[in-house]
Short mmCIF file of C-alpha atoms in Angstrom, two decimals:
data_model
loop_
_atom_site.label_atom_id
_atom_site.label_comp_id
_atom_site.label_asym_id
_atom_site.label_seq_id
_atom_site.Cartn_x
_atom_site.Cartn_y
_atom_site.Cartn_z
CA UNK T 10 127.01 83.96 175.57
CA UNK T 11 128.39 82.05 178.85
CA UNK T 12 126.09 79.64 180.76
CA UNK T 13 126.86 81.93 183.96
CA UNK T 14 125.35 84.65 182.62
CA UNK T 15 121.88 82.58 181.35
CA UNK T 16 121.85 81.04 184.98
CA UNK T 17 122.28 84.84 186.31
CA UNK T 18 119.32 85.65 184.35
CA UNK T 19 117.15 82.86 185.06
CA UNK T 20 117.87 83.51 188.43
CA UNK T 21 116.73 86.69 188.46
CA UNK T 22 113.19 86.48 187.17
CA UNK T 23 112.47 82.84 189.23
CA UNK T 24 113.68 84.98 192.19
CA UNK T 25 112.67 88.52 191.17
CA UNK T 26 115.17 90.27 192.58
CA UNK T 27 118.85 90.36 192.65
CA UNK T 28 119.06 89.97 196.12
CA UNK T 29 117.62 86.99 196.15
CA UNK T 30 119.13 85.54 193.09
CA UNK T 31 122.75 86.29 194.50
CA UNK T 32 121.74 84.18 197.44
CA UNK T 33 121.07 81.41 195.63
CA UNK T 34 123.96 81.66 192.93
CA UNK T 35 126.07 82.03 195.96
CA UNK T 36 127.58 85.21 194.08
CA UNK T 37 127.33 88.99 194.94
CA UNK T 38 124.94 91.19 194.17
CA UNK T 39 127.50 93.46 192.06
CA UNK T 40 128.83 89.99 190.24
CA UNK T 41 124.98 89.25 189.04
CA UNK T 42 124.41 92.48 187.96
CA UNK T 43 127.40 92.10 185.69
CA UNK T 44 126.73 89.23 184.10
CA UNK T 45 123.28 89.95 183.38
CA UNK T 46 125.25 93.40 181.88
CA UNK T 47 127.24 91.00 179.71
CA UNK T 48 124.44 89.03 178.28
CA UNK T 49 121.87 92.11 177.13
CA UNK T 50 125.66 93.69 175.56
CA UNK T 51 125.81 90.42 173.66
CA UNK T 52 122.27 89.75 172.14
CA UNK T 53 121.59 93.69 171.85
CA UNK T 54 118.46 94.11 173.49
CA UNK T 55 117.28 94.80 177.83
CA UNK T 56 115.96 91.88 179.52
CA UNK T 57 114.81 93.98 182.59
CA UNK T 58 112.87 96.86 183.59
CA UNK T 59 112.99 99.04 186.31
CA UNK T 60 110.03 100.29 188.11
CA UNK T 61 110.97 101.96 191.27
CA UNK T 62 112.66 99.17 193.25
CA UNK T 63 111.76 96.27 191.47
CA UNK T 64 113.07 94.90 188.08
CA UNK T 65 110.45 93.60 185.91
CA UNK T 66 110.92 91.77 181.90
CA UNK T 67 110.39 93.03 179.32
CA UNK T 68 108.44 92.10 176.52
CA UNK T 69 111.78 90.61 175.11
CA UNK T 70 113.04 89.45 178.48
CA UNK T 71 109.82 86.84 178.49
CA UNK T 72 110.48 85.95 175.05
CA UNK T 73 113.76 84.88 176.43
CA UNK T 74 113.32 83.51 179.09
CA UNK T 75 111.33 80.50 177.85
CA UNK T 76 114.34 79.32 175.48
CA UNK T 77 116.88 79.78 178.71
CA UNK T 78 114.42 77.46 180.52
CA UNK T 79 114.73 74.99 177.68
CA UNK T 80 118.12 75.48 178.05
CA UNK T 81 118.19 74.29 181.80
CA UNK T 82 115.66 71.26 180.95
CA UNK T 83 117.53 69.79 178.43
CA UNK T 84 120.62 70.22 181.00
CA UNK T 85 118.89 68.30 183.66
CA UNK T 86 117.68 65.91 180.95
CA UNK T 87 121.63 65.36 180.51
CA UNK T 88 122.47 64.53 184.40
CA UNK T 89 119.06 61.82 184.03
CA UNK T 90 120.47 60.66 180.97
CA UNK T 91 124.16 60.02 182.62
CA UNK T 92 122.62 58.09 185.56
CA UNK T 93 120.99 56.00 183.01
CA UNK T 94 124.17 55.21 181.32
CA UNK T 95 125.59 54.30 184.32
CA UNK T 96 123.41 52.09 185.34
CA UNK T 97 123.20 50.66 181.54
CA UNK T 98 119.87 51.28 181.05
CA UNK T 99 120.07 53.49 177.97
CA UNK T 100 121.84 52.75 174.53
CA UNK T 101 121.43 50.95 171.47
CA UNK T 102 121.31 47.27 170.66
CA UNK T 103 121.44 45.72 167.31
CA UNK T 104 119.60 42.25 166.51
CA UNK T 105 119.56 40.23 163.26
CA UNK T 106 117.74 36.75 163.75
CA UNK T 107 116.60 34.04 161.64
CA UNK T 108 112.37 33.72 161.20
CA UNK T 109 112.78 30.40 163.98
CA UNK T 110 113.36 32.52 166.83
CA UNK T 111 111.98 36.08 165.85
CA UNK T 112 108.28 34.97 165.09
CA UNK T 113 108.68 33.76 168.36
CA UNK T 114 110.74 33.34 171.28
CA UNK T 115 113.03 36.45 170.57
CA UNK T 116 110.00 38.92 171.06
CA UNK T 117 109.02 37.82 174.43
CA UNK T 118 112.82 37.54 175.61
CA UNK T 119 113.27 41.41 174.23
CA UNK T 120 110.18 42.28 175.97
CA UNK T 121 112.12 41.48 178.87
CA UNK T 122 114.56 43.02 178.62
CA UNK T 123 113.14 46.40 177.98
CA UNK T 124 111.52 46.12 181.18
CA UNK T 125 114.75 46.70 182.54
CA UNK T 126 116.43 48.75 179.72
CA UNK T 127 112.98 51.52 179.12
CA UNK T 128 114.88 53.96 177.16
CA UNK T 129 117.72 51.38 174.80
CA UNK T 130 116.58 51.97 171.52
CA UNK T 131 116.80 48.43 169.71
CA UNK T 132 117.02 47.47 165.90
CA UNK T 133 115.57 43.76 165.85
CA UNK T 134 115.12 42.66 162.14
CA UNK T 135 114.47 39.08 160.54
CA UNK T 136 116.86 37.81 158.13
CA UNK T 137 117.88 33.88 156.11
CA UNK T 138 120.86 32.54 158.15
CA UNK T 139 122.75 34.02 155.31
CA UNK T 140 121.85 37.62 155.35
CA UNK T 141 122.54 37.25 159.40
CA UNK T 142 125.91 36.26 159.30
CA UNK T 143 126.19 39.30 156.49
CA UNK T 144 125.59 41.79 159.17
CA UNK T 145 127.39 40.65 161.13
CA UNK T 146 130.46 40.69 159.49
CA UNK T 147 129.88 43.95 158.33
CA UNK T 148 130.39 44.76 162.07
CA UNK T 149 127.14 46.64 162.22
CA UNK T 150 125.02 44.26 164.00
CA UNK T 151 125.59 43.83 167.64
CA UNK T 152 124.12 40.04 168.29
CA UNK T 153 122.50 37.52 165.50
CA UNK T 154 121.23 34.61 165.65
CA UNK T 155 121.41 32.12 162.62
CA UNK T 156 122.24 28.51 161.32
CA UNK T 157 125.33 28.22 160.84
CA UNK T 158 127.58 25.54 158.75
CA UNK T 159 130.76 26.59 157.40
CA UNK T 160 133.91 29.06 158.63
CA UNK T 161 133.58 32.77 158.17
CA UNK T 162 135.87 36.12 158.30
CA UNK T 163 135.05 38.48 160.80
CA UNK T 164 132.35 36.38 163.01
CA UNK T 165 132.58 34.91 166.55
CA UNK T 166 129.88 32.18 167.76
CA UNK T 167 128.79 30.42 170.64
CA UNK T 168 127.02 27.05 169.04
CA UNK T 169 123.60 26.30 171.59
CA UNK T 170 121.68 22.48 171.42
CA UNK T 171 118.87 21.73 173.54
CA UNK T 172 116.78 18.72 171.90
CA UNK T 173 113.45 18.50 169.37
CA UNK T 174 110.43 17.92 170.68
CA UNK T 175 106.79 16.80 168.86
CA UNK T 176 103.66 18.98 169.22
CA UNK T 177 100.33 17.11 168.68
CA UNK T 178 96.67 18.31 168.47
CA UNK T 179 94.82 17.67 171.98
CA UNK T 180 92.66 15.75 169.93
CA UNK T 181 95.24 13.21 169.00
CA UNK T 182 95.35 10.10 170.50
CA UNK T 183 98.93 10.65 170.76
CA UNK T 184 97.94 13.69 173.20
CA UNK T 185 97.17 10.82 175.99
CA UNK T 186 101.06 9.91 175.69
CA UNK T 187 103.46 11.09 177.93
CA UNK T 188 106.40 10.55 175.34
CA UNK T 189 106.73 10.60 171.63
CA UNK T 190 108.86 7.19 170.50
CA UNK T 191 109.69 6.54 166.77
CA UNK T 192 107.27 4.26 166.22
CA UNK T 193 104.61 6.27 167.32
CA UNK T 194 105.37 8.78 164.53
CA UNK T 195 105.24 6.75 161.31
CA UNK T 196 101.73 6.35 159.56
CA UNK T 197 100.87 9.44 160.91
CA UNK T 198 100.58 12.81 159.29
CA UNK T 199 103.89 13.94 159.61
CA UNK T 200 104.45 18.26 158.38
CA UNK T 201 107.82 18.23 157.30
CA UNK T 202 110.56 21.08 157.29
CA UNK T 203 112.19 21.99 153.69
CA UNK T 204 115.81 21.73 153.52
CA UNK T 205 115.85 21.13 157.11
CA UNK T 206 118.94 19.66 159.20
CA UNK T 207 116.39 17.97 161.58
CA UNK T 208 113.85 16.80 158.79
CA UNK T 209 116.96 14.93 156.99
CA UNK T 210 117.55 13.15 160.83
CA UNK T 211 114.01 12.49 161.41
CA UNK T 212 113.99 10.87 157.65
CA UNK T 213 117.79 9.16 158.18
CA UNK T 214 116.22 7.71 161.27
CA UNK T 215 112.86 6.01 159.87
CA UNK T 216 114.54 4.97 156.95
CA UNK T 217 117.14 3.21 159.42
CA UNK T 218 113.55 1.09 161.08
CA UNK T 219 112.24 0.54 158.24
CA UNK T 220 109.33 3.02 158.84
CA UNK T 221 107.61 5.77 157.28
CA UNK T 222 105.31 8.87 157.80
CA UNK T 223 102.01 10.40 155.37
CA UNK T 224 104.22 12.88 154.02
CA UNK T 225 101.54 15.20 152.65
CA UNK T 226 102.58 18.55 153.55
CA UNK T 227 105.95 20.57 153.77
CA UNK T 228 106.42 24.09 155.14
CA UNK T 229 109.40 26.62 155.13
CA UNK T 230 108.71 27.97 158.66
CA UNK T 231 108.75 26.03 162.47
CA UNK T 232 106.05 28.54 163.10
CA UNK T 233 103.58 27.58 159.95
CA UNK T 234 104.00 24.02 160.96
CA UNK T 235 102.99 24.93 164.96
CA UNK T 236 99.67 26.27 163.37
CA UNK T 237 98.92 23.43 161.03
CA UNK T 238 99.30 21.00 164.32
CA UNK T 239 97.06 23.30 166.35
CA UNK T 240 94.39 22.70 163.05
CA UNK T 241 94.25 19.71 163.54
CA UNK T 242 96.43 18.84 160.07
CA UNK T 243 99.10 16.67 161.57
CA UNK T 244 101.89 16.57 164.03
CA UNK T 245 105.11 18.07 164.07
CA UNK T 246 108.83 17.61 165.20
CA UNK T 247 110.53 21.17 166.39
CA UNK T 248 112.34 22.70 168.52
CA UNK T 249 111.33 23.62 171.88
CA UNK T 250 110.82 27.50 171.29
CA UNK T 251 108.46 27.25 168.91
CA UNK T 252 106.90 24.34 170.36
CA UNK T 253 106.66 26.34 174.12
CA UNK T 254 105.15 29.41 172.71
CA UNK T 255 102.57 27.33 170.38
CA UNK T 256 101.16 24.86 173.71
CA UNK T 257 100.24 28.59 175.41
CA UNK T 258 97.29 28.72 172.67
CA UNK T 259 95.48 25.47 174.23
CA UNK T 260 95.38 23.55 170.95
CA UNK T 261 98.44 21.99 171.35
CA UNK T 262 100.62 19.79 173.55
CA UNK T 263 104.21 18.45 174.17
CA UNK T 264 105.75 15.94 174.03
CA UNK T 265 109.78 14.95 174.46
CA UNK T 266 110.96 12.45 172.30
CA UNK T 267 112.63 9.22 173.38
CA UNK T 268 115.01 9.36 171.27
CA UNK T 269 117.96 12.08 170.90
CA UNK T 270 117.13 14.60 168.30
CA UNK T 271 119.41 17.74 168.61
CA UNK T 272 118.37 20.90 167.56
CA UNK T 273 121.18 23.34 166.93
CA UNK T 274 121.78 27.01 166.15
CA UNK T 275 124.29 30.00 166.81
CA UNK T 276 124.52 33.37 168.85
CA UNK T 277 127.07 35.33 166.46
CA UNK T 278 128.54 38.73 167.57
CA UNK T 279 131.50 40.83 165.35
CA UNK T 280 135.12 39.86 165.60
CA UNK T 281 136.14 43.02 165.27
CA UNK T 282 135.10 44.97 168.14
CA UNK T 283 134.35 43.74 171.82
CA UNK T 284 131.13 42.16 172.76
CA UNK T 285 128.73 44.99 173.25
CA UNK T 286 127.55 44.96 176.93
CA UNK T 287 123.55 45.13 176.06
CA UNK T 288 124.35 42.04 174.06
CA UNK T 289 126.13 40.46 177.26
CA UNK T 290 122.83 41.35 179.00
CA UNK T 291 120.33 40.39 176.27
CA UNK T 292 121.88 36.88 176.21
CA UNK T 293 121.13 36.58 179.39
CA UNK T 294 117.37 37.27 179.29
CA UNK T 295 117.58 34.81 176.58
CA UNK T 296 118.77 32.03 179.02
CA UNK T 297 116.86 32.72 182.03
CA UNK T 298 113.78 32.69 179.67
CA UNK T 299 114.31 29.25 178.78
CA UNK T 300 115.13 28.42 182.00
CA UNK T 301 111.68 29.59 183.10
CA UNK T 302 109.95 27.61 180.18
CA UNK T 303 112.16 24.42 180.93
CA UNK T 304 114.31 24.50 177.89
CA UNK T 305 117.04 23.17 178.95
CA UNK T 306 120.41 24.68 176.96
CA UNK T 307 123.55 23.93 176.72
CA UNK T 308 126.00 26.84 175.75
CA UNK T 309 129.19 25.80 173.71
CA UNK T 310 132.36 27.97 174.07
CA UNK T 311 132.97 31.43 172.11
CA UNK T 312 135.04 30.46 169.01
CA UNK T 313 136.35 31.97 166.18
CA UNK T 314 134.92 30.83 162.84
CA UNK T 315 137.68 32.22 160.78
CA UNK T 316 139.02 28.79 162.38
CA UNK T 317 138.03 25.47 160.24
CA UNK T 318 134.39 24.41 161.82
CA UNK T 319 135.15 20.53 163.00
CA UNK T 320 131.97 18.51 161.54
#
């Protein structure tokens, strides 16, 4: 069974005669008739009537005829589907990301994306650091974001810092203040971060004045801590995702810090392969996001961390 001979037929009936349908196919009347021939030889039964000077279908030939015209639909579904592809709006992407920045910012950034991407299918899944960088060395995952502290096989990373800032409940006093200083943190309820990089800075740095915080609760998740500050609990040190996403609720404000407090993290892709191009483009939704929310970023070079990470 030849294409030719299904677009002969389907020809035919949308024209309903082979007069017409030769004009169309550009093709002889003769040359039609052949191929229409050819295709009843092969699937053993008529498609056509005829009844006097017109062809009509038969029962079969109707039957038919709606799987040739899914036929031709899913072909012009292929032509919409290559201009999508060239103009890399259709694919897959791959995303593994720590809880930080998929309870939050990651959503809205992927959101996006897809305005401009409608038909990419993506995987976006939540993992520890630790399970991120293990997709990603298994080559599988496309982009991941994660903490990431020692040199591994197979990964490449671009390290990003932008600084910590301090949410407080509008009912604070601290709420009136248009920055957050060190002092103005200790004797206050402080919700701390387990095995945190920033928590051990925040505590290296009080110890240093000789100051100290109500330490009274601890939380695994930036996100759990946002909450607790918008009840009223405390106040909290985070980064600036968490913190942007958390002031659009109304219970919340601000604040930068005086001091330097660096929050850090890592885009990893595979080593293996070339950067996927949806990742290329998904990064940059990522930036001009935080552009827009006035996090300000800076992006370290693409290294290799089969290489010895420099503390």
């Amino acid at each position: 069974m030849k294409l030719t001979q299904l677009n002969a037929f389907k020809a035919v009936v949308e024209c309903q005669t082979v007069t017409a349908a030769s004009e169309r196919l550009s093709l002889s009347q003769p040359a039609v008739s052949r191929l229409i021939s050819g295709l009843e030889q092969h699937i053993g039964f008529q498609l056509f009537q005829r009844k006097g000077n017109r062809l009509e279908l038969s029962c079969e030939g109707e039957a038919f005829y709606l799987e040739v015209a899914k036929v031709f639909d899913a072909v012009s579904g292929l032509s919409q589907s290559a201009n999508s592809i060239r103009s890399r709006h259709f694919g897959s992407l791959n995303i593994a990301a720590m809880p930080l920045l998929s309870n939050t910012f990651l959503p809205r950034t992927l959101a996006t994306f897809l305005k401009q991407s409608a038909k990419m299918k993506i995987g976006f899944k939540t993992y520890r650091s630790e399970e991120v960088v293990h997709r990603i060395q298994s080559q599988t995952t496309d982009i991941g974001f994660a903490f990431v502290d020692q040199h591994l096989a197979g990964v490449k990373a671009q390290k990003v810092e932008c600084e910590c800032v301090c949410l407080v409940p509008t009912t604070s006093p601290l709420a009136h203040r248009t920055v957050i200083d060190l002092y103005d943190i200790a004797d206050q309820v402080l919700i701390r971060h387990e095995r945190d990089t920033t928590q051990r800075r925040i505590d290296t740095l009080l110890r240093r004045y000789d100051l100290t915080t109500i330490e009274q609760i601890e939380v695994s998740l930036a996100s759990s801590a946002a909450v607790l500050v918008s009840e009223g609990v405390g106040i909290a040190i985070t980064d600036p995702f968490t913190a942007h996403m958390e002031v659009e609720h109304g219970k919340v404000v601000m604040r930068p810090l005086v001091f330097s407090l660096p929050f850090e993290f890592d885009i990893l892709y595979p080593a293996l392969k070339p950067i996927h191009r949806h990742a290329e483009q998904f990064i940059e939704h990522f930036m001009l996001l935080a552009d827009q929310m006035g996090i300000l970023l800076k992006i370290g070079p693409m290294r290799d961390l089969s290489e010895t990470i420099k503390a």
